PDB file of C-alpha atoms in Angstrom:
ATOM      1  CA  MET A   6      20.070   3.996 -27.130  1.00  0.00           C
ATOM      2  CA  ASN A   7      20.111   0.421 -25.617  1.00  0.00           C
ATOM      3  CA  PHE A   8      17.463  -0.712 -23.095  1.00  0.00           C
ATOM      4  CA  ALA A   9      17.213  -3.592 -20.754  1.00  0.00           C
ATOM      5  CA  HIS A  10      13.760  -4.521 -20.198  1.00  0.00           C
ATOM      6  CA  ARG A  11      13.048  -6.896 -17.324  1.00  0.00           C
ATOM      7  CA  VAL A  12      10.241  -8.054 -15.211  1.00  0.00           C
ATOM      8  CA  LEU A  13      11.234  -8.437 -11.781  1.00  0.00           C
ATOM      9  CA  ILE A  14       8.771 -10.715  -9.422  1.00  0.00           C
ATOM     10  CA  GLY A  15       9.482 -10.559  -5.589  1.00  0.00           C
ATOM     11  CA  ASN A  16       8.731  -8.310  -2.870  1.00  0.00           C
ATOM     12  CA  SER A  17       9.270  -4.794  -3.491  1.00  0.00           C
ATOM     13  CA  GLN A  18      10.417  -3.808  -0.084  1.00  0.00           C
ATOM     14  CA  GLN A  19      14.022  -4.769  -0.916  1.00  0.00           C
ATOM     15  CA  MET A  20      15.049  -4.709  -4.613  1.00  0.00           C
ATOM     16  CA  PRO A  21      18.854  -5.164  -4.252  1.00  0.00           C
ATOM     17  CA  GLU A  22      19.296  -6.418  -7.609  1.00  0.00           C
ATOM     18  CA  ILE A  23      18.327  -3.272  -9.123  1.00  0.00           C
ATOM     19  CA  ALA A  24      21.176  -0.584  -9.004  1.00  0.00           C
ATOM     20  CA  ASP A  25      20.266   3.050  -7.542  1.00  0.00           C
ATOM     21  CA  SER A  26      18.742   5.513  -9.842  1.00  0.00           C
ATOM     22  CA  SER A  27      18.813   2.931 -12.770  1.00  0.00           C
ATOM     23  CA  VAL A  28      14.500   2.494 -13.479  1.00  0.00           C
ATOM     24  CA  HIS A  29      12.715   4.782 -15.560  1.00  0.00           C
ATOM     25  CA  LEU A  30       8.886   3.771 -15.137  1.00  0.00           C
ATOM     26  CA  ILE A  31       7.728   1.696 -12.273  1.00  0.00           C
ATOM     27  CA  VAL A  32       4.105   0.271 -12.528  1.00  0.00           C
ATOM     28  CA  THR A  33       2.679  -1.312  -9.301  1.00  0.00           C
ATOM     29  CA  SER A  34      -0.902  -2.287  -7.998  1.00  0.00           C
ATOM     30  CA  PRO A  35      -0.158  -3.271  -4.341  1.00  0.00           C
ATOM     31  CA  PRO A  36      -2.310  -4.918  -1.548  1.00  0.00           C
ATOM     32  CA  TYR A  37      -4.769  -2.198  -0.670  1.00  0.00           C
ATOM     33  CA  PRO A  38      -4.985  -2.086   3.530  1.00  0.00           C
ATOM     34  CA  MET A  39      -7.946  -2.855   4.834  1.00  0.00           C
ATOM     35  CA  ILE A  40      -9.543  -4.592   1.695  1.00  0.00           C
ATOM     36  CA  ARG A  41     -10.351  -7.957   3.273  1.00  0.00           C
ATOM     37  CA  MET A  42      -8.853  -9.913   0.369  1.00  0.00           C
ATOM     38  CA  TRP A  43      -5.375  -8.830   1.448  1.00  0.00           C
ATOM     39  CA  ASP A  44      -5.636  -9.008   5.285  1.00  0.00           C
ATOM     40  CA  ASN A  45      -3.761 -12.295   5.328  1.00  0.00           C
ATOM     41  CA  GLN A  46      -1.087 -11.080   2.719  1.00  0.00           C
ATOM     42  CA  PHE A  47      -0.234  -8.239   4.986  1.00  0.00           C
ATOM     43  CA  SER A  48      -0.449 -10.535   8.041  1.00  0.00           C
ATOM     44  CA  ALA A  49       2.138 -12.801   6.065  1.00  0.00           C
ATOM     45  CA  MET A  50       4.168 -10.226   5.419  1.00  0.00           C
ATOM     46  CA  ASP A  51       4.471  -8.352   8.941  1.00  0.00           C
ATOM     47  CA  PRO A  52       3.382 -10.836  11.728  1.00  0.00           C
ATOM     48  CA  GLU A  53       2.568  -7.817  13.725  1.00  0.00           C
ATOM     49  CA  VAL A  54      -0.079  -7.028  11.813  1.00  0.00           C
ATOM     50  CA  GLY A  55      -1.637 -10.704  11.975  1.00  0.00           C
ATOM     51  CA  LYS A  56      -1.456 -10.258  16.000  1.00  0.00           C
ATOM     52  CA  LEU A  57      -2.938  -6.686  15.619  1.00  0.00           C
ATOM     53  CA  TRP A  58      -6.169  -8.565  14.190  1.00  0.00           C
ATOM     54  CA  GLN A  59      -6.213 -10.895  16.982  1.00  0.00           C
ATOM     55  CA  ARG A  60      -5.671  -8.281  19.901  1.00  0.00           C
ATOM     56  CA  LEU A  61      -8.537  -6.644  17.889  1.00  0.00           C
ATOM     57  CA  GLU A  62     -10.961  -9.666  18.357  1.00  0.00           C
ATOM     58  CA  ILE A  63     -10.459  -9.361  22.051  1.00  0.00           C
ATOM     59  CA  ASP A  64     -10.403  -5.496  22.633  1.00  0.00           C
ATOM     60  CA  GLY A  65     -12.226  -4.165  20.320  1.00  0.00           C
ATOM     61  CA  ALA A  66     -10.554  -0.568  20.522  1.00  0.00           C
ATOM     62  CA  GLU A  67     -10.691   2.144  17.944  1.00  0.00           C
ATOM     63  CA  GLU A  68      -6.943   2.481  18.589  1.00  0.00           C
ATOM     64  CA  THR A  69      -6.416  -1.120  17.551  1.00  0.00           C
ATOM     65  CA  VAL A  70      -8.099  -0.404  14.307  1.00  0.00           C
ATOM     66  CA  LYS A  71      -6.080   2.568  13.733  1.00  0.00           C
ATOM     67  CA  ALA A  72      -2.881   0.890  14.544  1.00  0.00           C
ATOM     68  CA  ILE A  73      -3.597  -1.920  11.619  1.00  0.00           C
ATOM     69  CA  TYR A  74      -4.145   0.809   9.179  1.00  0.00           C
ATOM     70  CA  GLY A  75      -1.208   2.348  10.129  1.00  0.00           C
ATOM     71  CA  ALA A  76       1.016  -0.859  10.103  1.00  0.00           C
ATOM     72  CA  MET A  77      -0.340  -2.060   6.792  1.00  0.00           C
ATOM     73  CA  HIS A  78       0.836   1.371   5.508  1.00  0.00           C
ATOM     74  CA  GLU A  79       3.963   0.979   7.052  1.00  0.00           C
ATOM     75  CA  ASN A  80       4.860  -1.951   5.292  1.00  0.00           C
ATOM     76  CA  LEU A  81       3.756  -0.335   1.671  1.00  0.00           C
ATOM     77  CA  ALA A  82       6.211   2.760   2.637  1.00  0.00           C
ATOM     78  CA  LYS A  83       8.996   0.440   2.668  1.00  0.00           C
ATOM     79  CA  VAL A  84       8.138  -0.158  -0.813  1.00  0.00           C
ATOM     80  CA  TRP A  85       7.669   3.336  -1.854  1.00  0.00           C
ATOM     81  CA  ARG A  86      11.194   4.017  -0.332  1.00  0.00           C
ATOM     82  CA  GLU A  87      12.636   1.437  -2.392  1.00  0.00           C
ATOM     83  CA  THR A  88      10.734   2.857  -5.358  1.00  0.00           C
ATOM     84  CA  TYR A  89      11.851   6.226  -4.850  1.00  0.00           C
ATOM     85  CA  ARG A  90      15.808   4.632  -4.512  1.00  0.00           C
ATOM     86  CA  VAL A  91      15.700   3.159  -7.662  1.00  0.00           C
ATOM     87  CA  LEU A  92      14.036   5.512  -9.894  1.00  0.00           C
ATOM     88  CA  VAL A  93      16.257   7.735 -12.074  1.00  0.00           C
ATOM     89  CA  ASP A  94      15.556  11.499 -11.040  1.00  0.00           C
ATOM     90  CA  GLY A  95      12.341  12.590 -13.311  1.00  0.00           C
ATOM     91  CA  GLY A  96      11.189   8.962 -13.158  1.00  0.00           C
ATOM     92  CA  ILE A  97       7.856   7.947 -13.234  1.00  0.00           C
ATOM     93  CA  ALA A  98       6.036   5.837 -10.537  1.00  0.00           C
ATOM     94  CA  CYS A  99       2.725   5.065 -11.573  1.00  0.00           C
ATOM     95  CA  ILE A 100       0.537   3.557  -8.896  1.00  0.00           C
ATOM     96  CA  ASN A 101      -2.927   1.726  -8.795  1.00  0.00           C
ATOM     97  CA  ILE A 102      -4.359   2.977  -5.109  1.00  0.00           C
ATOM     98  CA  GLY A 103      -7.553   1.667  -4.007  1.00  0.00           C
ATOM     99  CA  ASP A 104      -9.351   3.364  -1.182  1.00  0.00           C
ATOM    100  CA  ALA A 105     -11.447   0.669   1.376  1.00  0.00           C
ATOM    101  CA  THR A 106     -14.621   1.013   2.701  1.00  0.00           C
ATOM    102  CA  ARG A 107     -15.442  -1.863   5.326  1.00  0.00           C
ATOM    103  CA  SER A 108     -17.297  -2.601   8.567  1.00  0.00           C
ATOM    104  CA  VAL A 109     -14.441  -3.392  11.171  1.00  0.00           C
ATOM    105  CA  ASN A 110     -15.834  -4.018  14.853  1.00  0.00           C
ATOM    106  CA  GLY A 111     -19.663  -3.277  13.457  1.00  0.00           C
ATOM    107  CA  LYS A 112     -18.410   0.408  12.543  1.00  0.00           C
ATOM    108  CA  PHE A 113     -18.734   0.808   8.742  1.00  0.00           C
ATOM    109  CA  ARG A 114     -15.807   3.423   7.633  1.00  0.00           C
ATOM    110  CA  LEU A 115     -13.578   4.963   4.839  1.00  0.00           C
ATOM    111  CA  PHE A 116     -10.148   4.188   4.709  1.00  0.00           C
ATOM    112  CA  PRO A 117      -8.337   6.656   2.527  1.00  0.00           C
ATOM    113  CA  ASN A 118      -5.512   4.957   1.360  1.00  0.00           C
ATOM    114  CA  HIS A 119      -5.009   7.333  -1.832  1.00  0.00           C
ATOM    115  CA  ALA A 120      -4.435  10.152   0.770  1.00  0.00           C
ATOM    116  CA  ARG A 121      -1.865   8.064   3.177  1.00  0.00           C
ATOM    117  CA  ILE A 122       0.350   6.758   0.083  1.00  0.00           C
ATOM    118  CA  ILE A 123       0.309  10.359  -1.578  1.00  0.00           C
ATOM    119  CA  GLY A 124       1.585  11.634   2.293  1.00  0.00           C
ATOM    120  CA  HIS A 125       4.448   8.563   2.249  1.00  0.00           C
ATOM    121  CA  LEU A 126       5.657   9.731  -1.212  1.00  0.00           C
ATOM    122  CA  GLU A 127       5.565  13.271  -0.912  1.00  0.00           C
ATOM    123  CA  HIS A 128       7.420  12.974   2.514  1.00  0.00           C
ATOM    124  CA  ILE A 129       9.951  10.745   0.594  1.00  0.00           C
ATOM    125  CA  GLY A 130      10.563  13.092  -1.797  1.00  0.00           C
ATOM    126  CA  PHE A 131       8.116  12.480  -4.761  1.00  0.00           C
ATOM    127  CA  THR A 132       6.342  15.236  -7.028  1.00  0.00           C
ATOM    128  CA  ASN A 133       2.572  14.274  -7.679  1.00  0.00           C
ATOM    129  CA  ILE A 134       2.035  15.144 -11.050  1.00  0.00           C
ATOM    130  CA  THR A 135      -1.625  13.930 -11.523  1.00  0.00           C
ATOM    131  CA  ILE A 136      -4.140  11.477  -9.753  1.00  0.00           C
ATOM    132  CA  TYR A 137      -6.246   9.411 -12.202  1.00  0.00           C
ATOM    133  CA  SER A 138      -9.391   7.797 -10.569  1.00  0.00           C
ATOM    134  CA  VAL A 139     -11.102   4.832 -11.467  1.00  0.00           C
ATOM    135  CA  GLU A 140     -13.705   2.953  -9.635  1.00  0.00           C
ATOM    136  CA  GLU A 141     -12.840  -0.842  -9.787  1.00  0.00           C
ATOM    137  CA  ALA A 142     -15.510  -3.556  -9.415  1.00  0.00           C
ATOM    138  CA  HIS A 143     -13.663  -5.504  -7.078  1.00  0.00           C
ATOM    139  CA  ASN A 144     -13.430  -2.674  -4.513  1.00  0.00           C
ATOM    140  CA  GLN A 145     -17.312  -3.181  -3.307  1.00  0.00           C
ATOM    141  CA  THR A 146     -18.638  -1.528  -0.283  1.00  0.00           C
ATOM    142  CA  ASP A 147     -18.155  -4.244   2.455  1.00  0.00           C
ATOM    143  CA  VAL A 148     -20.879  -3.478   4.534  1.00  0.00           C
ATOM    144  CA  GLN A 149     -21.437  -6.859   6.751  1.00  0.00           C
ATOM    145  CA  GLY A 150     -18.296  -6.452   8.672  1.00  0.00           C
TER     146      GLY A 150
END
């Protein structure tokens, strides 16, 4: 068997250089929604996320927090749909997912990214075969806001 190994660097929301059903394994560690270090990246990918953060500073509404979280996940959902498109039937996507604990608007909370991402994946058509959990040092609790 001949295999072509390629590393592509770019936006995984659209991968036109990769044919449908042509990849056997994808390994990714996306930015985690609601982890402070990724806020600017999500805002750069989608200006609506940045606008929502600005609105939160003004209105402080719980609905705005939920809208930010949802918009971040909708941006990742584009990646999951593209991943599904390029994987062969029976292909494997290994996704490093981190939950977020963070104070937003003075309220400490958990943002269960793993649950939201698994929900997106199953909705698209992926079959979840296992979850392997590892605590990551950079995903420390943010209690200061």
